[in-house]
Amino acid sequence: MDGKEAIILFENAAKKRAVQIERCGVGIANYVFIVSTAAEKLVLRCSKDEDAYKDTIYWLNRLSACNIPIPIVLSEGKYKDYSYLILSYIHGDDIGNVYCQLTDGEKKQIAKDVVEIQRKISRIDLPTDAEWTWNRAVDEMLNRAEERIKRKQYFDIKRVSIVKNLRQEIQEYLDNVRPTPYLDDISTKNLLIYEGKLSGIIDIDWIGLGDMLTFAAMTKVALLNMDLDTRYVDYLLDEIHPNVIEYKAFIFYCLVYCVDFMGERGMRFLDKTIPVNESIIKRLNDIFDTLMEEWNKCRLLKAGNA
């Protein structure tokens, strides 16, 4: 969808005149635009998928009771081949875009606020599918990464086999993970920062059920992939207080996300292709090796405590 088409959709749906429209660079499953009218800014999301925003609307309405900074649903419906959603606009930029401008003190406070939000969400009472298991969720990620890496052949498929084998060492921990609600897609994106403070959380199309440590693990891999420091993740872990086995699980999840990132390289989503080149391949391989070193340190720590 181009800007001209988006303006027509917006003006028909919102009954307001758009004076400016900007396509957002983030998002691989939707077309997302920031639309300015004479009086305000709004967010327009569009998709050709049937009922694309059914879950988004449900979760935004459900989470509104948690007193957390999320968008308000203003309008939703269909226009020609598109499902659309118009949301309130929250000032700020993705944390990954402003990370280098943040002080350590700001990172620490943001981490504290994020973990507090996750704790609020963890208290939501949700019905759970009788067939739900955390092991199945882990299987799906690893199998997806394996299939994508095998198809694209940019990375060594043995990386996934290594992670699958490591899983045996924390299997008892994984078996006991409960279906706890949490936001599983806030890493270097979807977490908005304005003037050094957390201003909002966006793109809530679902919430995770399982181990909250995964969002911190994805954040660590994303920061490493951007060649940024990981002090923010250190502050997240300070707030979460993982014990030895939980920290080992955190490193395992980091490795899972690393091979997941490898699998995404070269994939096409809508009109965007995830970039891949020799530098990106080397960086992800180096990240994997660094995480394996951390895993081995966890082994030594456990052996020392035995």
PDB file of C-alpha atoms in Angstrom:
ATOM      1  CA  MET A   1       0.000   0.000   0.000  1.00  0.00           C
ATOM      2  CA  ASP A   2       1.374   3.425  -0.907  1.00  0.00           C
ATOM      3  CA  GLY A   3       0.764   6.739   0.830  1.00  0.00           C
ATOM      4  CA  LYS A   4      -1.875   7.896  -1.644  1.00  0.00           C
ATOM      5  CA  GLU A   5      -3.953   4.779  -1.109  1.00  0.00           C
ATOM      6  CA  ALA A   6      -3.514   5.077   2.667  1.00  0.00           C
ATOM      7  CA  ILE A   7      -4.775   8.685   2.658  1.00  0.00           C
ATOM      8  CA  ILE A   8      -7.928   7.667   0.779  1.00  0.00           C
ATOM      9  CA  LEU A   9      -8.530   4.824   3.243  1.00  0.00           C
ATOM     10  CA  PHE A  10      -7.935   7.059   6.267  1.00  0.00           C
ATOM     11  CA  GLU A  11     -10.162   9.914   5.102  1.00  0.00           C
ATOM     12  CA  ASN A  12     -12.986   7.505   4.263  1.00  0.00           C
ATOM     13  CA  ALA A  13     -12.686   5.710   7.601  1.00  0.00           C
ATOM     14  CA  ALA A  14     -11.946   8.601   9.978  1.00  0.00           C
ATOM     15  CA  LYS A  15     -13.978  11.278   8.179  1.00  0.00           C
ATOM     16  CA  LYS A  16     -11.040  13.611   8.738  1.00  0.00           C
ATOM     17  CA  ARG A  17      -8.700  15.273   6.267  1.00  0.00           C
ATOM     18  CA  ALA A  18      -5.109  14.064   6.309  1.00  0.00           C
ATOM     19  CA  VAL A  19      -2.545  16.844   5.901  1.00  0.00           C
ATOM     20  CA  GLN A  20       0.507  14.567   6.123  1.00  0.00           C
ATOM     21  CA  ILE A  21       1.195  10.844   6.092  1.00  0.00           C
ATOM     22  CA  GLU A  22       4.367   8.907   6.865  1.00  0.00           C
ATOM     23  CA  ARG A  23       5.023   5.209   6.346  1.00  0.00           C
ATOM     24  CA  CYS A  24       6.635   3.646   9.414  1.00  0.00           C
ATOM     25  CA  GLY A  25       9.820   1.699   8.798  1.00  0.00           C
ATOM     26  CA  VAL A  26       8.991  -0.894  11.453  1.00  0.00           C
ATOM     27  CA  GLY A  27       6.579  -3.779  11.139  1.00  0.00           C
ATOM     28  CA  ILE A  28       6.785  -6.728   8.789  1.00  0.00           C
ATOM     29  CA  ALA A  29       3.199  -7.997   8.961  1.00  0.00           C
ATOM     30  CA  ASN A  30       1.246  -4.752   8.460  1.00  0.00           C
ATOM     31  CA  TYR A  31       1.364  -1.474   6.609  1.00  0.00           C
ATOM     32  CA  VAL A  32       1.688   1.170   9.329  1.00  0.00           C
ATOM     33  CA  PHE A  33       1.307   4.917   8.788  1.00  0.00           C
ATOM     34  CA  ILE A  34       1.396   7.983  11.034  1.00  0.00           C
ATOM     35  CA  VAL A  35      -1.304  10.347   9.806  1.00  0.00           C
ATOM     36  CA  SER A  36      -1.425  14.022  10.751  1.00  0.00           C
ATOM     37  CA  THR A  37      -4.682  15.956  10.609  1.00  0.00           C
ATOM     38  CA  ALA A  38      -5.034  19.663  11.369  1.00  0.00           C
ATOM     39  CA  ALA A  39      -5.562  18.868  15.053  1.00  0.00           C
ATOM     40  CA  GLU A  40      -3.777  15.620  15.911  1.00  0.00           C
ATOM     41  CA  LYS A  41      -1.660  12.640  14.928  1.00  0.00           C
ATOM     42  CA  LEU A  42      -3.155   9.172  14.546  1.00  0.00           C
ATOM     43  CA  VAL A  43      -1.854   5.732  13.616  1.00  0.00           C
ATOM     44  CA  LEU A  44      -3.290   3.799  10.694  1.00  0.00           C
ATOM     45  CA  ARG A  45      -2.594   0.073  10.390  1.00  0.00           C
ATOM     46  CA  CYS A  46      -3.685  -1.880   7.312  1.00  0.00           C
ATOM     47  CA  SER A  47      -3.588  -5.513   6.283  1.00  0.00           C
ATOM     48  CA  LYS A  48      -5.070  -7.694   3.558  1.00  0.00           C
ATOM     49  CA  ASP A  49      -5.570 -10.527   6.040  1.00  0.00           C
ATOM     50  CA  GLU A  50      -9.175 -11.273   6.965  1.00  0.00           C
ATOM     51  CA  ASP A  51      -9.922 -10.185  10.555  1.00  0.00           C
ATOM     52  CA  ALA A  52      -6.295  -9.042  10.876  1.00  0.00           C
ATOM     53  CA  TYR A  53      -6.984  -6.895  13.940  1.00  0.00           C
ATOM     54  CA  LYS A  54      -9.479  -9.007  15.843  1.00  0.00           C
ATOM     55  CA  ASP A  55      -6.821 -10.103  18.339  1.00  0.00           C
ATOM     56  CA  THR A  56      -5.226  -6.631  18.507  1.00  0.00           C
ATOM     57  CA  ILE A  57      -8.530  -5.033  19.476  1.00  0.00           C
ATOM     58  CA  TYR A  58      -9.226  -7.758  22.022  1.00  0.00           C
ATOM     59  CA  TRP A  59      -5.843  -7.382  23.723  1.00  0.00           C
ATOM     60  CA  LEU A  60      -5.782  -3.585  23.721  1.00  0.00           C
ATOM     61  CA  ASN A  61      -9.217  -3.546  25.317  1.00  0.00           C
ATOM     62  CA  ARG A  62      -8.264  -6.274  27.791  1.00  0.00           C
ATOM     63  CA  LEU A  63      -4.986  -4.613  28.777  1.00  0.00           C
ATOM     64  CA  SER A  64      -6.576  -1.188  29.203  1.00  0.00           C
ATOM     65  CA  ALA A  65      -7.535  -2.246  32.745  1.00  0.00           C
ATOM     66  CA  CYS A  66      -3.857  -2.808  33.642  1.00  0.00           C
ATOM     67  CA  ASN A  67      -3.068   0.917  33.699  1.00  0.00           C
ATOM     68  CA  ILE A  68      -0.192   0.657  31.233  1.00  0.00           C
ATOM     69  CA  PRO A  69       0.692   3.084  28.381  1.00  0.00           C
ATOM     70  CA  ILE A  70      -0.883   1.511  25.281  1.00  0.00           C
ATOM     71  CA  PRO A  71      -2.820   2.962  22.314  1.00  0.00           C
ATOM     72  CA  ILE A  72      -6.596   3.438  22.326  1.00  0.00           C
ATOM     73  CA  VAL A  73      -8.657   1.886  19.524  1.00  0.00           C
ATOM     74  CA  LEU A  74     -10.499   4.733  17.761  1.00  0.00           C
ATOM     75  CA  SER A  75     -11.869   3.003  14.681  1.00  0.00           C
ATOM     76  CA  GLU A  76     -11.694  -0.346  12.897  1.00  0.00           C
ATOM     77  CA  GLY A  77     -13.256  -1.933   9.871  1.00  0.00           C
ATOM     78  CA  LYS A  78     -12.757  -2.869   6.226  1.00  0.00           C
ATOM     79  CA  TYR A  79     -12.045  -0.766   3.148  1.00  0.00           C
ATOM     80  CA  LYS A  80     -11.898  -2.535  -0.212  1.00  0.00           C
ATOM     81  CA  ASP A  81      -9.369  -5.400   0.202  1.00  0.00           C
ATOM     82  CA  TYR A  82      -7.982  -4.073   3.496  1.00  0.00           C
ATOM     83  CA  SER A  83      -8.744  -4.497   7.160  1.00  0.00           C
ATOM     84  CA  TYR A  84      -7.804  -1.292   8.977  1.00  0.00           C
ATOM     85  CA  LEU A  85      -7.298  -0.036  12.503  1.00  0.00           C
ATOM     86  CA  ILE A  86      -7.006   3.595  13.616  1.00  0.00           C
ATOM     87  CA  LEU A  87      -5.279   4.131  16.953  1.00  0.00           C
ATOM     88  CA  SER A  88      -4.319   7.016  19.183  1.00  0.00           C
ATOM     89  CA  TYR A  89      -0.759   8.221  18.685  1.00  0.00           C
ATOM     90  CA  ILE A  90       1.862   7.936  21.431  1.00  0.00           C
ATOM     91  CA  HIS A  91       4.854  10.267  21.276  1.00  0.00           C
ATOM     92  CA  GLY A  92       8.221   8.548  21.219  1.00  0.00           C
ATOM     93  CA  ASP A  93      10.549   6.371  19.213  1.00  0.00           C
ATOM     94  CA  ASP A  94      11.532   2.704  19.441  1.00  0.00           C
ATOM     95  CA  ILE A  95      14.125   2.170  22.151  1.00  0.00           C
ATOM     96  CA  GLY A  96      16.495   0.698  19.557  1.00  0.00           C
ATOM     97  CA  ASN A  97      16.470   3.992  17.642  1.00  0.00           C
ATOM     98  CA  VAL A  98      17.311   6.148  20.673  1.00  0.00           C
ATOM     99  CA  TYR A  99      19.339   3.648  22.708  1.00  0.00           C
ATOM    100  CA  CYS A 100      22.670   5.409  22.185  1.00  0.00           C
ATOM    101  CA  GLN A 101      21.188   8.648  23.535  1.00  0.00           C
ATOM    102  CA  LEU A 102      20.020   7.085  26.810  1.00  0.00           C
ATOM    103  CA  THR A 103      22.047   7.386  29.988  1.00  0.00           C
ATOM    104  CA  ASP A 104      22.614   4.330  32.168  1.00  0.00           C
ATOM    105  CA  GLY A 105      20.240   5.864  34.711  1.00  0.00           C
ATOM    106  CA  GLU A 106      17.510   6.186  32.076  1.00  0.00           C
ATOM    107  CA  LYS A 107      18.068   2.596  30.920  1.00  0.00           C
ATOM    108  CA  LYS A 108      17.796   1.410  34.522  1.00  0.00           C
ATOM    109  CA  GLN A 109      14.509   3.247  35.097  1.00  0.00           C
ATOM    110  CA  ILE A 110      13.057   2.029  31.802  1.00  0.00           C
ATOM    111  CA  ALA A 111      13.985  -1.546  32.779  1.00  0.00           C
ATOM    112  CA  LYS A 112      12.262  -1.093  36.139  1.00  0.00           C
ATOM    113  CA  ASP A 113       9.118   0.273  34.459  1.00  0.00           C
ATOM    114  CA  VAL A 114       9.046  -2.529  31.874  1.00  0.00           C
ATOM    115  CA  VAL A 115       9.344  -5.298  34.464  1.00  0.00           C
ATOM    116  CA  GLU A 116       6.597  -3.652  36.522  1.00  0.00           C
ATOM    117  CA  ILE A 117       4.373  -3.647  33.415  1.00  0.00           C
ATOM    118  CA  GLN A 118       5.153  -7.325  32.831  1.00  0.00           C
ATOM    119  CA  ARG A 119       4.199  -8.093  36.448  1.00  0.00           C
ATOM    120  CA  LYS A 120       0.874  -6.286  36.041  1.00  0.00           C
ATOM    121  CA  ILE A 121       0.128  -8.322  32.920  1.00  0.00           C
ATOM    122  CA  SER A 122       1.163 -11.573  34.626  1.00  0.00           C
ATOM    123  CA  ARG A 123      -1.770 -11.132  37.011  1.00  0.00           C
ATOM    124  CA  ILE A 124      -4.375 -11.229  34.226  1.00  0.00           C
ATOM    125  CA  ASP A 125      -6.594 -14.294  34.506  1.00  0.00           C
ATOM    126  CA  LEU A 126      -6.612 -16.013  31.106  1.00  0.00           C
ATOM    127  CA  PRO A 127      -8.151 -19.308  30.029  1.00  0.00           C
ATOM    128  CA  THR A 128      -5.478 -21.712  28.795  1.00  0.00           C
ATOM    129  CA  ASP A 129      -5.792 -24.268  26.031  1.00  0.00           C
ATOM    130  CA  ALA A 130      -5.730 -27.719  27.623  1.00  0.00           C
ATOM    131  CA  GLU A 131      -3.059 -28.727  25.104  1.00  0.00           C
ATOM    132  CA  TRP A 132      -0.767 -25.776  25.897  1.00  0.00           C
ATOM    133  CA  THR A 133       2.794 -26.609  26.898  1.00  0.00           C
ATOM    134  CA  TRP A 134       5.858 -24.393  27.023  1.00  0.00           C
ATOM    135  CA  ASN A 135       7.835 -27.165  25.348  1.00  0.00           C
ATOM    136  CA  ARG A 136       5.594 -26.911  22.308  1.00  0.00           C
ATOM    137  CA  ALA A 137       6.281 -23.159  22.055  1.00  0.00           C
ATOM    138  CA  VAL A 138      10.049 -23.779  22.214  1.00  0.00           C
ATOM    139  CA  ASP A 139       9.723 -26.564  19.613  1.00  0.00           C
ATOM    140  CA  GLU A 140       7.890 -24.242  17.227  1.00  0.00           C
ATOM    141  CA  MET A 141      10.621 -21.601  17.378  1.00  0.00           C
ATOM    142  CA  LEU A 142      13.465 -24.048  16.885  1.00  0.00           C
ATOM    143  CA  ASN A 143      11.710 -25.954  14.099  1.00  0.00           C
ATOM    144  CA  ARG A 144      10.833 -22.712  12.302  1.00  0.00           C
ATOM    145  CA  ALA A 145      14.446 -21.537  12.501  1.00  0.00           C
ATOM    146  CA  GLU A 146      15.673 -24.908  11.260  1.00  0.00           C
ATOM    147  CA  GLU A 147      13.296 -24.897   8.283  1.00  0.00           C
ATOM    148  CA  ARG A 148      14.187 -21.322   7.279  1.00  0.00           C
ATOM    149  CA  ILE A 149      17.945 -21.803   7.628  1.00  0.00           C
ATOM    150  CA  LYS A 150      17.762 -24.995   5.589  1.00  0.00           C
ATOM    151  CA  ARG A 151      15.785 -23.205   2.866  1.00  0.00           C
ATOM    152  CA  LYS A 152      18.001 -20.100   2.617  1.00  0.00           C
ATOM    153  CA  GLN A 153      21.364 -21.755   3.453  1.00  0.00           C
ATOM    154  CA  TYR A 154      23.027 -18.584   4.750  1.00  0.00           C
ATOM    155  CA  PHE A 155      23.919 -20.267   8.048  1.00  0.00           C
ATOM    156  CA  ASP A 156      25.038 -23.686   9.243  1.00  0.00           C
ATOM    157  CA  ILE A 157      21.988 -25.789  10.104  1.00  0.00           C
ATOM    158  CA  LYS A 158      24.084 -27.478  12.808  1.00  0.00           C
ATOM    159  CA  ARG A 159      23.653 -24.337  14.924  1.00  0.00           C
ATOM    160  CA  VAL A 160      20.025 -25.337  15.537  1.00  0.00           C
ATOM    161  CA  SER A 161      21.027 -28.909  16.367  1.00  0.00           C
ATOM    162  CA  ILE A 162      23.457 -27.592  18.977  1.00  0.00           C
ATOM    163  CA  VAL A 163      20.689 -25.565  20.660  1.00  0.00           C
ATOM    164  CA  LYS A 164      18.311 -28.528  20.564  1.00  0.00           C
ATOM    165  CA  ASN A 165      20.916 -30.660  22.317  1.00  0.00           C
ATOM    166  CA  LEU A 166      21.568 -28.011  24.989  1.00  0.00           C
ATOM    167  CA  ARG A 167      17.888 -28.093  25.840  1.00  0.00           C
ATOM    168  CA  GLN A 168      18.339 -31.435  27.599  1.00  0.00           C
ATOM    169  CA  GLU A 169      20.308 -29.695  30.356  1.00  0.00           C
ATOM    170  CA  ILE A 170      17.361 -27.492  31.357  1.00  0.00           C
ATOM    171  CA  GLN A 171      14.503 -29.788  30.351  1.00  0.00           C
ATOM    172  CA  GLU A 172      13.203 -30.109  33.911  1.00  0.00           C
ATOM    173  CA  TYR A 173      13.014 -26.303  34.158  1.00  0.00           C
ATOM    174  CA  LEU A 174      11.170 -26.040  30.814  1.00  0.00           C
ATOM    175  CA  ASP A 175       8.721 -28.744  31.868  1.00  0.00           C
ATOM    176  CA  ASN A 176       7.673 -26.612  34.848  1.00  0.00           C
ATOM    177  CA  VAL A 177       7.093 -23.290  33.053  1.00  0.00           C
ATOM    178  CA  ARG A 178       3.487 -22.202  33.630  1.00  0.00           C
ATOM    179  CA  PRO A 179       1.275 -20.296  31.114  1.00  0.00           C
ATOM    180  CA  THR A 180       1.974 -16.873  32.621  1.00  0.00           C
ATOM    181  CA  PRO A 181       0.811 -13.894  30.479  1.00  0.00           C
ATOM    182  CA  TYR A 182       3.485 -11.385  29.405  1.00  0.00           C
ATOM    183  CA  LEU A 183       4.410  -9.126  26.488  1.00  0.00           C
ATOM    184  CA  ASP A 184       6.769 -11.244  24.394  1.00  0.00           C
ATOM    185  CA  ASP A 185       7.441  -8.807  21.537  1.00  0.00           C
ATOM    186  CA  ILE A 186       9.059  -5.801  23.216  1.00  0.00           C
ATOM    187  CA  SER A 187      12.774  -5.723  22.518  1.00  0.00           C
ATOM    188  CA  THR A 188      14.454  -2.925  20.554  1.00  0.00           C
ATOM    189  CA  LYS A 189      11.097  -2.205  18.923  1.00  0.00           C
ATOM    190  CA  ASN A 190       7.509  -1.706  20.103  1.00  0.00           C
ATOM    191  CA  LEU A 191       8.800  -0.016  23.276  1.00  0.00           C
ATOM    192  CA  LEU A 192       8.511   3.753  22.820  1.00  0.00           C
ATOM    193  CA  ILE A 193      10.835   6.198  24.562  1.00  0.00           C
ATOM    194  CA  TYR A 194      10.206   9.935  24.821  1.00  0.00           C
ATOM    195  CA  GLU A 195      12.657  12.304  26.489  1.00  0.00           C
ATOM    196  CA  GLY A 196      14.493   9.399  28.115  1.00  0.00           C
ATOM    197  CA  LYS A 197      11.400   7.785  29.608  1.00  0.00           C
ATOM    198  CA  LEU A 198       9.082   4.929  28.629  1.00  0.00           C
ATOM    199  CA  SER A 199       6.093   6.542  26.901  1.00  0.00           C
ATOM    200  CA  GLY A 200       4.210   3.604  25.412  1.00  0.00           C
ATOM    201  CA  ILE A 201       4.027   0.057  24.109  1.00  0.00           C
ATOM    202  CA  ILE A 202       2.706  -0.524  20.595  1.00  0.00           C
ATOM    203  CA  ASP A 203       1.941  -3.326  18.113  1.00  0.00           C
ATOM    204  CA  ILE A 204       0.230  -5.516  20.690  1.00  0.00           C
ATOM    205  CA  ASP A 205      -1.283  -8.108  18.349  1.00  0.00           C
ATOM    206  CA  TRP A 206      -0.964 -10.894  20.910  1.00  0.00           C
ATOM    207  CA  ILE A 207       0.602 -11.582  24.275  1.00  0.00           C
ATOM    208  CA  GLY A 208       2.846 -14.463  25.227  1.00  0.00           C
ATOM    209  CA  LEU A 209       2.073 -17.277  27.619  1.00  0.00           C
ATOM    210  CA  GLY A 210       5.042 -18.853  29.343  1.00  0.00           C
ATOM    211  CA  ASP A 211       8.437 -17.637  30.503  1.00  0.00           C
ATOM    212  CA  MET A 212       8.859 -13.859  30.784  1.00  0.00           C
ATOM    213  CA  LEU A 213      12.637 -14.306  30.490  1.00  0.00           C
ATOM    214  CA  THR A 214      12.219 -14.710  26.726  1.00  0.00           C
ATOM    215  CA  PHE A 215      11.492 -11.011  26.152  1.00  0.00           C
ATOM    216  CA  ALA A 216      14.752 -10.119  27.917  1.00  0.00           C
ATOM    217  CA  ALA A 217      16.597 -12.755  25.860  1.00  0.00           C
ATOM    218  CA  MET A 218      15.209 -11.408  22.574  1.00  0.00           C
ATOM    219  CA  THR A 219      16.229  -7.907  23.661  1.00  0.00           C
ATOM    220  CA  LYS A 220      19.801  -9.034  24.365  1.00  0.00           C
ATOM    221  CA  VAL A 221      20.166 -10.681  20.951  1.00  0.00           C
ATOM    222  CA  ALA A 222      18.595  -7.676  19.211  1.00  0.00           C
ATOM    223  CA  LEU A 223      21.001  -5.252  20.937  1.00  0.00           C
ATOM    224  CA  LEU A 224      23.994  -7.447  20.115  1.00  0.00           C
ATOM    225  CA  ASN A 225      22.790  -7.640  16.518  1.00  0.00           C
ATOM    226  CA  MET A 226      22.742  -3.827  16.435  1.00  0.00           C
ATOM    227  CA  ASP A 227      26.264  -3.772  17.913  1.00  0.00           C
ATOM    228  CA  LEU A 228      25.006  -1.961  21.029  1.00  0.00           C
ATOM    229  CA  ASP A 229      25.812  -2.484  24.693  1.00  0.00           C
ATOM    230  CA  THR A 230      23.481  -4.742  26.705  1.00  0.00           C
ATOM    231  CA  ARG A 231      23.385  -2.803  29.978  1.00  0.00           C
ATOM    232  CA  TYR A 232      19.621  -2.352  29.614  1.00  0.00           C
ATOM    233  CA  VAL A 233      19.264  -6.151  29.667  1.00  0.00           C
ATOM    234  CA  ASP A 234      21.476  -6.303  32.754  1.00  0.00           C
ATOM    235  CA  TYR A 235      19.056  -3.891  34.427  1.00  0.00           C
ATOM    236  CA  LEU A 236      16.082  -6.019  33.320  1.00  0.00           C
ATOM    237  CA  LEU A 237      17.697  -9.057  34.923  1.00  0.00           C
ATOM    238  CA  ASP A 238      18.428  -7.048  38.087  1.00  0.00           C
ATOM    239  CA  GLU A 239      14.674  -6.421  38.357  1.00  0.00           C
ATOM    240  CA  ILE A 240      13.682 -10.014  37.514  1.00  0.00           C
ATOM    241  CA  HIS A 241      16.242 -11.583  39.905  1.00  0.00           C
ATOM    242  CA  PRO A 242      16.770 -14.929  38.095  1.00  0.00           C
ATOM    243  CA  ASN A 243      18.360 -17.745  40.090  1.00  0.00           C
ATOM    244  CA  VAL A 244      21.132 -19.938  38.611  1.00  0.00           C
ATOM    245  CA  ILE A 245      18.853 -22.265  36.623  1.00  0.00           C
ATOM    246  CA  GLU A 246      16.668 -19.359  35.466  1.00  0.00           C
ATOM    247  CA  TYR A 247      19.744 -17.511  34.212  1.00  0.00           C
ATOM    248  CA  LYS A 248      20.843 -20.631  32.339  1.00  0.00           C
ATOM    249  CA  ALA A 249      17.375 -20.759  30.766  1.00  0.00           C
ATOM    250  CA  PHE A 250      17.783 -17.076  29.820  1.00  0.00           C
ATOM    251  CA  ILE A 251      21.018 -17.881  27.943  1.00  0.00           C
ATOM    252  CA  PHE A 252      19.271 -20.837  26.268  1.00  0.00           C
ATOM    253  CA  TYR A 253      16.516 -18.485  25.083  1.00  0.00           C
ATOM    254  CA  CYS A 254      19.187 -16.089  23.776  1.00  0.00           C
ATOM    255  CA  LEU A 255      20.566 -18.936  21.656  1.00  0.00           C
ATOM    256  CA  VAL A 256      17.043 -19.779  20.457  1.00  0.00           C
ATOM    257  CA  TYR A 257      16.513 -16.176  19.337  1.00  0.00           C
ATOM    258  CA  CYS A 258      19.938 -16.099  17.718  1.00  0.00           C
ATOM    259  CA  VAL A 259      19.075 -19.000  15.390  1.00  0.00           C
ATOM    260  CA  ASP A 260      15.621 -17.444  14.905  1.00  0.00           C
ATOM    261  CA  PHE A 261      17.299 -14.219  13.718  1.00  0.00           C
ATOM    262  CA  MET A 262      19.482 -16.335  11.412  1.00  0.00           C
ATOM    263  CA  GLY A 263      16.386 -17.954   9.936  1.00  0.00           C
ATOM    264  CA  GLU A 264      14.759 -14.589   9.188  1.00  0.00           C
ATOM    265  CA  ARG A 265      17.663 -13.382   7.037  1.00  0.00           C
ATOM    266  CA  GLY A 266      16.596 -13.181   3.409  1.00  0.00           C
ATOM    267  CA  MET A 267      12.919 -13.756   4.271  1.00  0.00           C
ATOM    268  CA  ARG A 268      10.334 -11.544   2.582  1.00  0.00           C
ATOM    269  CA  PHE A 269       7.426 -10.069   4.568  1.00  0.00           C
ATOM    270  CA  LEU A 270       4.917  -7.964   2.628  1.00  0.00           C
ATOM    271  CA  ASP A 271       7.130  -5.639   0.543  1.00  0.00           C
ATOM    272  CA  LYS A 272      10.190  -5.920   2.821  1.00  0.00           C
ATOM    273  CA  THR A 273      13.048  -8.385   2.660  1.00  0.00           C
ATOM    274  CA  ILE A 274      15.140  -8.908   5.796  1.00  0.00           C
ATOM    275  CA  PRO A 275      18.654  -7.902   4.694  1.00  0.00           C
ATOM    276  CA  VAL A 276      21.501 -10.409   4.552  1.00  0.00           C
ATOM    277  CA  ASN A 277      25.159 -10.006   3.601  1.00  0.00           C
ATOM    278  CA  GLU A 278      28.554 -11.298   4.689  1.00  0.00           C
ATOM    279  CA  SER A 279      28.810  -8.770   7.534  1.00  0.00           C
ATOM    280  CA  ILE A 280      25.393  -9.716   8.940  1.00  0.00           C
ATOM    281  CA  ILE A 281      26.177 -13.430   8.662  1.00  0.00           C
ATOM    282  CA  LYS A 282      29.486 -12.973  10.484  1.00  0.00           C
ATOM    283  CA  ARG A 283      27.889 -10.865  13.227  1.00  0.00           C
ATOM    284  CA  LEU A 284      25.172 -13.431  13.979  1.00  0.00           C
ATOM    285  CA  ASN A 285      27.697 -16.274  13.957  1.00  0.00           C
ATOM    286  CA  ASP A 286      29.899 -14.292  16.361  1.00  0.00           C
ATOM    287  CA  ILE A 287      26.880 -13.628  18.617  1.00  0.00           C
ATOM    288  CA  PHE A 288      26.124 -17.358  18.668  1.00  0.00           C
ATOM    289  CA  ASP A 289      29.708 -18.140  19.674  1.00  0.00           C
ATOM    290  CA  THR A 290      29.650 -15.489  22.424  1.00  0.00           C
ATOM    291  CA  LEU A 291      26.391 -16.889  23.800  1.00  0.00           C
ATOM    292  CA  MET A 292      27.871 -20.392  23.777  1.00  0.00           C
ATOM    293  CA  GLU A 293      30.742 -19.068  25.912  1.00  0.00           C
ATOM    294  CA  GLU A 294      28.163 -17.696  28.371  1.00  0.00           C
ATOM    295  CA  TRP A 295      26.364 -21.049  28.363  1.00  0.00           C
ATOM    296  CA  ASN A 296      29.602 -22.839  29.212  1.00  0.00           C
ATOM    297  CA  LYS A 297      30.189 -20.396  32.077  1.00  0.00           C
ATOM    298  CA  CYS A 298      26.736 -21.362  33.402  1.00  0.00           C
ATOM    299  CA  ARG A 299      27.830 -25.009  33.293  1.00  0.00           C
ATOM    300  CA  LEU A 300      30.943 -24.221  35.303  1.00  0.00           C
ATOM    301  CA  LEU A 301      28.938 -22.191  37.796  1.00  0.00           C
ATOM    302  CA  LYS A 302      26.506 -25.076  38.309  1.00  0.00           C
ATOM    303  CA  ALA A 303      29.396 -27.519  38.695  1.00  0.00           C
ATOM    304  CA  GLY A 304      30.982 -25.210  41.280  1.00  0.00           C
ATOM    305  CA  ASN A 305      27.722 -25.075  43.246  1.00  0.00           C
ATOM    306  CA  ALA A 306      27.256 -28.852  43.103  1.00  0.00           C
TER     307      ALA A 306
END
